[in-house]
C-alpha cells in the first residue's frame, strides 16, 4: 500500500517536472519577456540560475503569462505588497514552535533509543552449519539456498535465491572474524541479492575455523541474519 | 535593484563574502576529516563525504538562522545579511551531496528502487510507542525539498515575480526545514551514534539560536511598545524632533505600523519602513548621495518622493508629516505614490 502511494507520488512528481522541462524554452523565449521586460537580453547565467525554479513554478508562470496577455497591458508589474506585520507574526510563531518542538523531539528520540549492548537473540545465529561440500538453507526463514564446493580451487560458493526477499538492499558479506556479535566492519562484501537468482562467488581465502556469511540490509543498516560455514570439517 | 538580470550581480563585497564561505567550508571539512581519520582509521570515504557534508550544511544552517537576529541586535552584523542567499544556496548544495551519497550508499546497491526505499526501508513501527522507531529519512527529504524551493527561488527575478510577501513567507519555510533536520538527526544518527558530544554540540547551537531570536524579539517588542497618540486632524504623535539626526533614520509607530522618519538637509520626511526588495528596515539605513539607502542590500529611494534613482523604478509610500511643540506628527494615510512630499523644516518648526 505504502509502496503504491509513494510510487504514484514519484510518478506524479516526475510528470510535473517533465512538463516544466518541456516548457523551459517557450517560457524563456516567449513568456518571460511579456511577464517581465527586464528579462529581455538577460544573460545565459541568469537563465540557468532561474531554470530550476521555472521547472518547479511553471503553472504560476503560465498563469501570469495568460493574465498579462488577456489584460492587454504588456509587462504589467505585480503590485509589490508586503505585509511586514503578518510576516513578523508568522516568524514569531514559527520560532516559538521550533523552540518547543525541537528539544522535545530530540530528547524523546535520544531517551528512547535502543540499547546498543550486544544482545543477539539465540535464533539470530543459524543453527544450520554447512560443512564440506554441502547444500542447505542456512538463513532461517529466508528462501536462500547455499551450496559450497570446498574441493575446488578457489572454493566456490553458489547462492540460490528462490523468491523475492522483501528486505531493502540486502547485501551478502563473507567474514572470517571471531568477533561477536557479527558486524560487517571486517567483512568482505560479495554482492547484493536481487531477488530470484543463482549467483556464484569465489571465496576470498582458504577456509578458516570461523567463516560466516552475513546478510546485511544497507538501507536499515542492520545485520539481518548470520550463518556459519564450517568448511574445514571435511566429511 | 531592478535592472538587466544577471546570474549574480558580482561586486567586491560579494566576492569577499563568497571567498569567506569557501574558507569556512574548507575548514569544517578539513577539520572533520583530520579528526575523523585520526580517531577512526577504518572510516570509508563514502561515510566521510556523507557526514562531512551533513556537518557543514548543519553549521551553515545555524549561521544563516543566526544572521537575522544578530543584525537586529547589532548593526555590526549587517554585512553578513548582505549576501545571505549565497550561504543558503551553498547549504542546499551540501545537503544535496549528502542526500545523493546517502541514497547511493544505502539504497541503490540492492534490489529495491532507491526512490521507494528511502521512504520504506527503515522500520516504520508507529504502534511500538517508541519515537525512535519512527523513520528518519523522510524528514531529511522534507528539509531537502524546502531547501531546493528556497535555493531555486533565491534570484531577484523570483522576488519580483512572486511578490515580496509571498516570497518572504515561502522562505520562512527554513524554520520548518530546521525542525525537520533536527528530527532527521534525532531519529537517525543519534540512534546509533552514542557519543554524547554530538547532541551536546547541537544543543549548544540550538540554545544560541533560540536565545538570539528571543533577544531580538524582546528588542523589537520594546521598540513597538511606544504607541502613538492620535491628534485631532488625523496625524499621530511619534517622537520628539530632537531625537532626529541629519542623514539618519528613526523607526516610529503610526497606526500600529512601523514608519521611517528621515532628517535630510534640515527637513523631516516620513516614509514606509519596508524596502521593496526584501522588506528590509528602511529606518535603519542612512542617506547616501542624497538617497535613503536600505541597510540590507543597498536599495535606494529619494527622501521626498520615495522613488529609486534612474534607471530604477521602485517606489515606497511617503506620508504627510508636521512638527508641533517639538513633536513629530505623521499621518497614517500615504500620499499618492511618487508624489513628492514637501516634508517639514526642522529648524523652522522647532524655533
PDB file of C-alpha atoms in Angstrom, chain B residues 32-176:
ATOM      1  CA  UNK B  32      36.321  16.967  10.397  1.00  0.00           C
ATOM      2  CA  UNK B  33      38.429  14.834   8.037  1.00  0.00           C
ATOM      3  CA  UNK B  34      41.614  15.151  10.095  1.00  0.00           C
ATOM      4  CA  UNK B  35      39.781  14.419  13.370  1.00  0.00           C
ATOM      5  CA  UNK B  36      37.815  11.504  11.966  1.00  0.00           C
ATOM      6  CA  UNK B  37      40.585   9.694  10.115  1.00  0.00           C
ATOM      7  CA  UNK B  38      42.931  10.182  13.091  1.00  0.00           C
ATOM      8  CA  UNK B  39      40.471   8.620  15.536  1.00  0.00           C
ATOM      9  CA  UNK B  40      38.723   6.147  13.196  1.00  0.00           C
ATOM     10  CA  UNK B  41      41.206   4.933  10.576  1.00  0.00           C
ATOM     11  CA  UNK B  42      38.658   2.485   9.163  1.00  0.00           C
ATOM     12  CA  UNK B  43      36.261   5.246   8.118  1.00  0.00           C
ATOM     13  CA  UNK B  44      35.234   4.810   4.464  1.00  0.00           C
ATOM     14  CA  UNK B  45      35.387   7.745   2.033  1.00  0.00           C
ATOM     15  CA  UNK B  46      31.633   7.428   1.392  1.00  0.00           C
ATOM     16  CA  UNK B  47      30.813   7.735   5.077  1.00  0.00           C
ATOM     17  CA  UNK B  48      33.215  10.659   5.370  1.00  0.00           C
ATOM     18  CA  UNK B  49      31.517  12.513   2.499  1.00  0.00           C
ATOM     19  CA  UNK B  50      28.053  11.795   3.899  1.00  0.00           C
ATOM     20  CA  UNK B  51      28.945  13.024   7.362  1.00  0.00           C
ATOM     21  CA  UNK B  52      31.214  15.926   6.367  1.00  0.00           C
ATOM     22  CA  UNK B  53      28.627  17.433   4.014  1.00  0.00           C
ATOM     23  CA  UNK B  54      25.918  16.974   6.651  1.00  0.00           C
ATOM     24  CA  UNK B  55      28.051  18.667   9.284  1.00  0.00           C
ATOM     25  CA  UNK B  56      28.993  21.577   7.007  1.00  0.00           C
ATOM     26  CA  UNK B  57      25.362  22.072   5.934  1.00  0.00           C
ATOM     27  CA  UNK B  58      24.198  21.993   9.556  1.00  0.00           C
ATOM     28  CA  UNK B  59      26.748  24.610  10.604  1.00  0.00           C
ATOM     29  CA  UNK B  60      25.792  26.829   7.640  1.00  0.00           C
ATOM     30  CA  UNK B  61      22.109  26.446   8.535  1.00  0.00           C
ATOM     31  CA  UNK B  62      22.769  27.664  12.073  1.00  0.00           C
ATOM     32  CA  UNK B  63      24.841  30.595  10.777  1.00  0.00           C
ATOM     33  CA  UNK B  64      22.056  31.510   8.336  1.00  0.00           C
ATOM     34  CA  UNK B  65      19.417  31.435  11.057  1.00  0.00           C
ATOM     35  CA  UNK B  66      21.586  33.473  13.449  1.00  0.00           C
ATOM     36  CA  UNK B  67      22.358  36.275  10.982  1.00  0.00           C
ATOM     37  CA  UNK B  68      18.839  37.780  11.083  1.00  0.00           C
ATOM     38  CA  UNK B  69      18.601  38.279  14.860  1.00  0.00           C
ATOM     39  CA  UNK B  70      22.272  39.281  15.079  1.00  0.00           C
ATOM     40  CA  UNK B  71      21.692  42.063  12.546  1.00  0.00           C
ATOM     41  CA  UNK B  72      18.628  43.217  14.504  1.00  0.00           C
ATOM     42  CA  UNK B  73      20.615  43.292  17.735  1.00  0.00           C
ATOM     43  CA  UNK B  74      23.756  44.942  16.410  1.00  0.00           C
ATOM     44  CA  UNK B  75      24.277  46.756  13.077  1.00  0.00           C
ATOM     45  CA  UNK B  76      27.864  45.455  13.028  1.00  0.00           C
ATOM     46  CA  UNK B  77      26.449  42.180  11.704  1.00  0.00           C
ATOM     47  CA  UNK B  78      24.527  43.807   8.833  1.00  0.00           C
ATOM     48  CA  UNK B  79      27.228  42.936   6.255  1.00  0.00           C
ATOM     49  CA  UNK B  80      26.529  39.246   6.952  1.00  0.00           C
ATOM     50  CA  UNK B  81      22.953  39.799   5.830  1.00  0.00           C
ATOM     51  CA  UNK B  82      24.045  41.303   2.533  1.00  0.00           C
ATOM     52  CA  UNK B  83      24.755  38.048   0.713  1.00  0.00           C
ATOM     53  CA  UNK B  84      22.902  35.546   2.881  1.00  0.00           C
ATOM     54  CA  UNK B  85      21.332  33.951  -0.175  1.00  0.00           C
ATOM     55  CA  UNK B  86      24.721  32.620  -1.289  1.00  0.00           C
ATOM     56  CA  UNK B  87      25.044  30.938   2.094  1.00  0.00           C
ATOM     57  CA  UNK B  88      21.636  29.369   1.537  1.00  0.00           C
ATOM     58  CA  UNK B  89      22.491  28.064  -1.923  1.00  0.00           C
ATOM     59  CA  UNK B  90      25.826  26.679  -0.634  1.00  0.00           C
ATOM     60  CA  UNK B  91      23.944  24.903   2.153  1.00  0.00           C
ATOM     61  CA  UNK B  92      21.488  23.389  -0.340  1.00  0.00           C
ATOM     62  CA  UNK B  93      24.353  22.075  -2.495  1.00  0.00           C
ATOM     63  CA  UNK B  94      25.960  20.447   0.563  1.00  0.00           C
ATOM     64  CA  UNK B  95      22.633  18.917   1.617  1.00  0.00           C
ATOM     65  CA  UNK B  96      22.121  17.616  -1.933  1.00  0.00           C
ATOM     66  CA  UNK B  97      25.560  15.953  -1.986  1.00  0.00           C
ATOM     67  CA  UNK B  98      24.796  14.416   1.407  1.00  0.00           C
ATOM     68  CA  UNK B  99      21.458  13.089   0.132  1.00  0.00           C
ATOM     69  CA  UNK B 100      22.901  11.714  -3.133  1.00  0.00           C
ATOM     70  CA  UNK B 101      25.728   9.848  -1.411  1.00  0.00           C
ATOM     71  CA  UNK B 102      23.326   8.510   1.215  1.00  0.00           C
ATOM     72  CA  UNK B 103      20.899   7.201  -1.396  1.00  0.00           C
ATOM     73  CA  UNK B 104      23.690   5.635  -3.456  1.00  0.00           C
ATOM     74  CA  UNK B 105      25.397   4.057  -0.439  1.00  0.00           C
ATOM     75  CA  UNK B 106      22.378   2.787   1.445  1.00  0.00           C
ATOM     76  CA  UNK B 107      19.622   2.396  -1.140  1.00  0.00           C
ATOM     77  CA  UNK B 108      20.981   1.998  -4.655  1.00  0.00           C
ATOM     78  CA  UNK B 109      23.054  -1.168  -4.249  1.00  0.00           C
ATOM     79  CA  UNK B 110      20.212  -3.625  -3.768  1.00  0.00           C
ATOM     80  CA  UNK B 111      17.061  -4.844  -5.440  1.00  0.00           C
ATOM     81  CA  UNK B 112      14.794  -2.107  -4.125  1.00  0.00           C
ATOM     82  CA  UNK B 113      14.010   1.047  -6.083  1.00  0.00           C
ATOM     83  CA  UNK B 114      16.062   3.682  -4.233  1.00  0.00           C
ATOM     84  CA  UNK B 115      13.320   6.300  -4.588  1.00  0.00           C
ATOM     85  CA  UNK B 116      10.919   3.976  -2.775  1.00  0.00           C
ATOM     86  CA  UNK B 117      13.496   2.581  -0.423  1.00  0.00           C
ATOM     87  CA  UNK B 118      14.265   5.946   1.209  1.00  0.00           C
ATOM     88  CA  UNK B 119      10.656   6.017   2.435  1.00  0.00           C
ATOM     89  CA  UNK B 120      10.078   2.355   3.213  1.00  0.00           C
ATOM     90  CA  UNK B 121      13.415   0.817   4.132  1.00  0.00           C
ATOM     91  CA  UNK B 122      13.539   1.783   7.758  1.00  0.00           C
ATOM     92  CA  UNK B 123      11.369   0.485  10.490  1.00  0.00           C
ATOM     93  CA  UNK B 124       8.017   2.223  10.386  1.00  0.00           C
ATOM     94  CA  UNK B 125       6.550   0.810  13.553  1.00  0.00           C
ATOM     95  CA  UNK B 126       4.176   3.555  14.574  1.00  0.00           C
ATOM     96  CA  UNK B 127       2.499   1.298  17.146  1.00  0.00           C
ATOM     97  CA  UNK B 128       5.595   0.419  19.157  1.00  0.00           C
ATOM     98  CA  UNK B 129       5.217   3.511  21.324  1.00  0.00           C
ATOM     99  CA  UNK B 130       8.897   4.307  20.797  1.00  0.00           C
ATOM    100  CA  UNK B 131       9.633   7.522  18.988  1.00  0.00           C
ATOM    101  CA  UNK B 132      12.951   6.007  17.897  1.00  0.00           C
ATOM    102  CA  UNK B 133      11.062   3.530  15.700  1.00  0.00           C
ATOM    103  CA  UNK B 134       9.800   6.371  13.547  1.00  0.00           C
ATOM    104  CA  UNK B 135      11.557   6.534  10.132  1.00  0.00           C
ATOM    105  CA  UNK B 136      14.102   9.349   9.891  1.00  0.00           C
ATOM    106  CA  UNK B 137      14.837   9.675   6.191  1.00  0.00           C
ATOM    107  CA  UNK B 138      11.503  11.290   5.188  1.00  0.00           C
ATOM    108  CA  UNK B 139      12.391  14.202   7.499  1.00  0.00           C
ATOM    109  CA  UNK B 140      15.665  14.707   5.675  1.00  0.00           C
ATOM    110  CA  UNK B 141      13.824  14.516   2.364  1.00  0.00           C
ATOM    111  CA  UNK B 142      11.319  17.154   3.517  1.00  0.00           C
ATOM    112  CA  UNK B 143      14.122  19.503   4.545  1.00  0.00           C
ATOM    113  CA  UNK B 144      15.901  18.961   1.214  1.00  0.00           C
ATOM    114  CA  UNK B 145      12.719  19.816  -0.712  1.00  0.00           C
ATOM    115  CA  UNK B 146      12.334  23.055   1.290  1.00  0.00           C
ATOM    116  CA  UNK B 147      15.990  23.969   0.724  1.00  0.00           C
ATOM    117  CA  UNK B 148      15.530  23.295  -3.003  1.00  0.00           C
ATOM    118  CA  UNK B 149      12.496  25.575  -3.196  1.00  0.00           C
ATOM    119  CA  UNK B 150      14.386  28.308  -1.371  1.00  0.00           C
ATOM    120  CA  UNK B 151      17.530  27.954  -3.493  1.00  0.00           C
ATOM    121  CA  UNK B 152      15.548  27.735  -6.750  1.00  0.00           C
ATOM    122  CA  UNK B 153      13.623  30.924  -5.948  1.00  0.00           C
ATOM    123  CA  UNK B 154      16.532  32.867  -4.462  1.00  0.00           C
ATOM    124  CA  UNK B 155      17.142  35.088  -7.516  1.00  0.00           C
ATOM    125  CA  UNK B 156      15.738  38.632  -7.515  1.00  0.00           C
ATOM    126  CA  UNK B 157      13.617  37.661 -10.525  1.00  0.00           C
ATOM    127  CA  UNK B 158      11.583  35.396  -8.232  1.00  0.00           C
ATOM    128  CA  UNK B 159      11.321  38.063  -5.567  1.00  0.00           C
ATOM    129  CA  UNK B 160       9.727  40.379  -8.118  1.00  0.00           C
ATOM    130  CA  UNK B 161       7.640  37.657  -9.767  1.00  0.00           C
ATOM    131  CA  UNK B 162       6.199  36.188  -6.571  1.00  0.00           C
ATOM    132  CA  UNK B 163       5.895  39.477  -4.711  1.00  0.00           C
ATOM    133  CA  UNK B 164       7.773  40.298  -1.523  1.00  0.00           C
ATOM    134  CA  UNK B 165       5.092  38.993   0.861  1.00  0.00           C
ATOM    135  CA  UNK B 166       4.733  35.577  -0.762  1.00  0.00           C
ATOM    136  CA  UNK B 167       8.486  35.283  -1.298  1.00  0.00           C
ATOM    137  CA  UNK B 168       9.248  36.078   2.339  1.00  0.00           C
ATOM    138  CA  UNK B 169       6.548  33.680   3.531  1.00  0.00           C
ATOM    139  CA  UNK B 170       7.927  30.945   1.276  1.00  0.00           C
ATOM    140  CA  UNK B 171      11.393  31.476   2.687  1.00  0.00           C
ATOM    141  CA  UNK B 172      10.131  31.279   6.267  1.00  0.00           C
ATOM    142  CA  UNK B 173       9.975  27.577   5.421  1.00  0.00           C
ATOM    143  CA  UNK B 174      13.598  27.461   6.601  1.00  0.00           C
ATOM    144  CA  UNK B 175      12.279  27.135  10.171  1.00  0.00           C
ATOM    145  CA  UNK B 176      10.198  24.113   9.195  1.00  0.00           C
TER     146      UNK B 176
END
